[in-house]
Amino acid sequence: QVQLVESGGGLVQPGGSLRLSCVASGIRFSLHAMGWYRQAPGKERELVAVISGPSGTNRNYADSVRGRFTISRDNAKNTVYLQMNSLKPEDTAAYYCNAKFLASINWGQGTQVTVSS
């Protein structure tokens, strides 16, 4: 059974930082490209960042987060991270982890990030 479990969300002030984690089980983690997506109320889910497997050589970011967010992976821990710095109110959303390998796509349940003073 495939499981992706996100953690690390919460309430943070503008300019603050958070680190999201996503632990995967039931998949060959190193083979999967891992991504973070987000969905704000009333908006469509959008890609935030993606990292290739297994080495993580290729990383891509949404223009809105490039330079502020960093995606990384630890294959030994079956975990992908999203370090978020200089957070803005517009970063407020539910953040979802995604694992993709060939035609197989799996999603986590999400973790809420709220940026507010």
CSV table of C-alpha atoms in Angstrom, one decimal:
chain,number,residue,atom,x,y,z
A,1,GLN,CA,0.0,0.0,0.0
A,2,VAL,CA,1.4,3.3,-1.1
A,3,GLN,CA,1.5,6.1,1.5
A,4,LEU,CA,2.8,9.6,1.4
A,5,VAL,CA,2.6,11.5,4.7
A,6,GLU,CA,3.3,15.2,4.8
A,7,SER,CA,4.3,17.1,7.9
A,8,GLY,CA,5.7,20.5,8.9
A,9,GLY,CA,2.9,22.8,8.0
A,10,GLY,CA,1.6,25.5,10.4
A,11,LEU,CA,1.1,29.2,11.0
A,12,VAL,CA,4.0,31.5,10.3
A,13,GLN,CA,4.5,35.2,10.0
A,14,PRO,CA,5.4,36.8,6.7
A,15,GLY,CA,9.1,36.6,6.2
A,16,GLY,CA,9.4,33.4,8.2
A,17,SER,CA,10.4,29.9,7.3
A,18,LEU,CA,9.0,26.4,7.4
A,19,ARG,CA,10.3,23.0,6.3
A,20,LEU,CA,7.9,20.5,5.0
A,21,SER,CA,8.6,16.8,4.9
A,22,CYS,CA,7.0,13.9,3.0
A,23,VAL,CA,7.7,10.3,4.0
A,24,ALA,CA,6.9,7.7,1.4
A,25,SER,CA,6.2,4.0,1.9
A,26,GLY,CA,5.1,1.2,-0.4
A,27,ILE,CA,7.1,2.5,-3.3
A,28,ARG,CA,10.7,2.3,-4.6
A,29,PHE,CA,11.3,5.8,-3.6
A,30,SER,CA,14.6,6.4,-5.4
A,31,LEU,CA,13.0,5.7,-8.7
A,32,HIS,CA,10.3,8.3,-8.3
A,33,ALA,CA,10.3,11.9,-9.3
A,34,MET,CA,9.0,13.8,-6.2
A,35,GLY,CA,7.0,17.0,-6.2
A,36,TRP,CA,5.3,19.5,-4.0
A,37,TYR,CA,2.1,21.0,-5.1
A,38,ARG,CA,-0.2,23.5,-3.4
A,39,GLN,CA,-3.9,24.5,-3.5
A,40,ALA,CA,-5.3,27.7,-2.1
A,41,PRO,CA,-9.0,28.0,-1.4
A,42,GLY,CA,-10.9,28.6,-4.7
A,43,LYS,CA,-7.8,28.0,-6.8
A,44,GLU,CA,-6.5,25.1,-8.8
A,45,ARG,CA,-3.7,22.9,-7.5
A,46,GLU,CA,-0.4,24.1,-8.8
A,47,LEU,CA,3.1,22.8,-9.0
A,48,VAL,CA,5.5,24.3,-6.5
A,49,ALA,CA,8.7,22.3,-7.1
A,50,VAL,CA,9.8,18.9,-8.5
A,51,ILE,CA,13.0,16.9,-8.1
A,52,SER,CA,14.1,14.0,-10.2
A,53,GLY,CA,15.0,10.5,-9.1
A,54,PRO,CA,17.2,9.0,-8.0
A,55,SER,CA,20.0,11.6,-7.6
A,56,GLY,CA,17.9,14.7,-7.6
A,57,THR,CA,20.0,16.3,-10.2
A,58,ASN,CA,17.1,18.1,-11.9
A,59,ARG,CA,15.0,20.5,-9.9
A,60,ASN,CA,12.3,22.8,-11.2
A,61,TYR,CA,10.4,25.5,-9.4
A,62,ALA,CA,7.4,27.6,-10.0
A,63,ASP,CA,8.4,31.2,-10.8
A,64,SER,CA,6.5,32.4,-7.7
A,65,VAL,CA,8.8,30.4,-5.4
A,66,ARG,CA,12.1,30.3,-7.2
A,67,GLY,CA,14.9,31.7,-5.0
A,68,ARG,CA,12.8,31.3,-1.8
A,69,PHE,CA,12.0,27.5,-1.7
A,70,THR,CA,14.3,24.6,-2.0
A,71,ILE,CA,13.3,21.0,-2.7
A,72,SER,CA,15.6,18.1,-1.7
A,73,ARG,CA,15.4,14.4,-1.1
A,74,ASP,CA,17.0,11.8,1.1
A,75,ASN,CA,16.6,8.3,-0.5
A,76,ALA,CA,17.9,6.6,2.6
A,77,LYS,CA,14.9,8.0,4.6
A,78,ASN,CA,12.4,7.8,1.7
A,79,THR,CA,11.8,11.5,2.4
A,80,VAL,CA,11.4,14.6,0.3
A,81,TYR,CA,11.7,18.1,1.8
A,82,LEU,CA,10.6,21.6,0.9
A,83,GLN,CA,12.5,24.3,2.7
A,84,MET,CA,10.4,27.5,2.4
A,85,ASN,CA,12.0,30.8,3.3
A,86,SER,CA,10.8,34.4,3.0
A,87,LEU,CA,7.2,33.2,3.2
A,88,LYS,CA,4.5,35.5,1.9
A,89,PRO,CA,0.7,35.6,2.6
A,90,GLU,CA,0.2,34.4,-1.0
A,91,ASP,CA,2.0,31.2,-0.1
A,92,THR,CA,-0.9,30.2,2.1
A,93,ALA,CA,-2.3,26.9,0.9
A,94,ALA,CA,-2.6,23.2,1.5
A,95,TYR,CA,0.7,21.6,0.3
A,96,TYR,CA,0.7,18.2,-1.2
A,97,CYS,CA,3.4,15.7,-1.9
A,98,ASN,CA,3.4,13.8,-5.2
A,99,ALA,CA,5.4,10.7,-6.3
A,100,LYS,CA,5.6,9.9,-10.0
A,101,PHE,CA,7.2,7.0,-11.8
A,102,LEU,CA,6.1,6.2,-15.4
A,103,ALA,CA,2.3,6.0,-15.3
A,104,SER,CA,2.1,5.7,-11.5
A,105,ILE,CA,1.2,8.9,-9.6
A,106,ASN,CA,0.5,9.0,-5.9
A,107,TRP,CA,-0.6,11.9,-3.6
A,108,GLY,CA,-0.4,12.6,0.1
A,109,GLN,CA,-3.2,14.0,2.1
A,110,GLY,CA,-1.6,17.5,2.4
A,111,THR,CA,-0.4,19.8,5.1
A,112,GLN,CA,-1.7,23.3,5.7
A,113,VAL,CA,0.6,26.3,5.5
A,114,THR,CA,-0.8,29.6,6.7
A,115,VAL,CA,1.3,32.8,6.4
A,116,SER,CA,-0.3,35.6,8.4
A,117,SER,CA,0.6,38.3,10.9
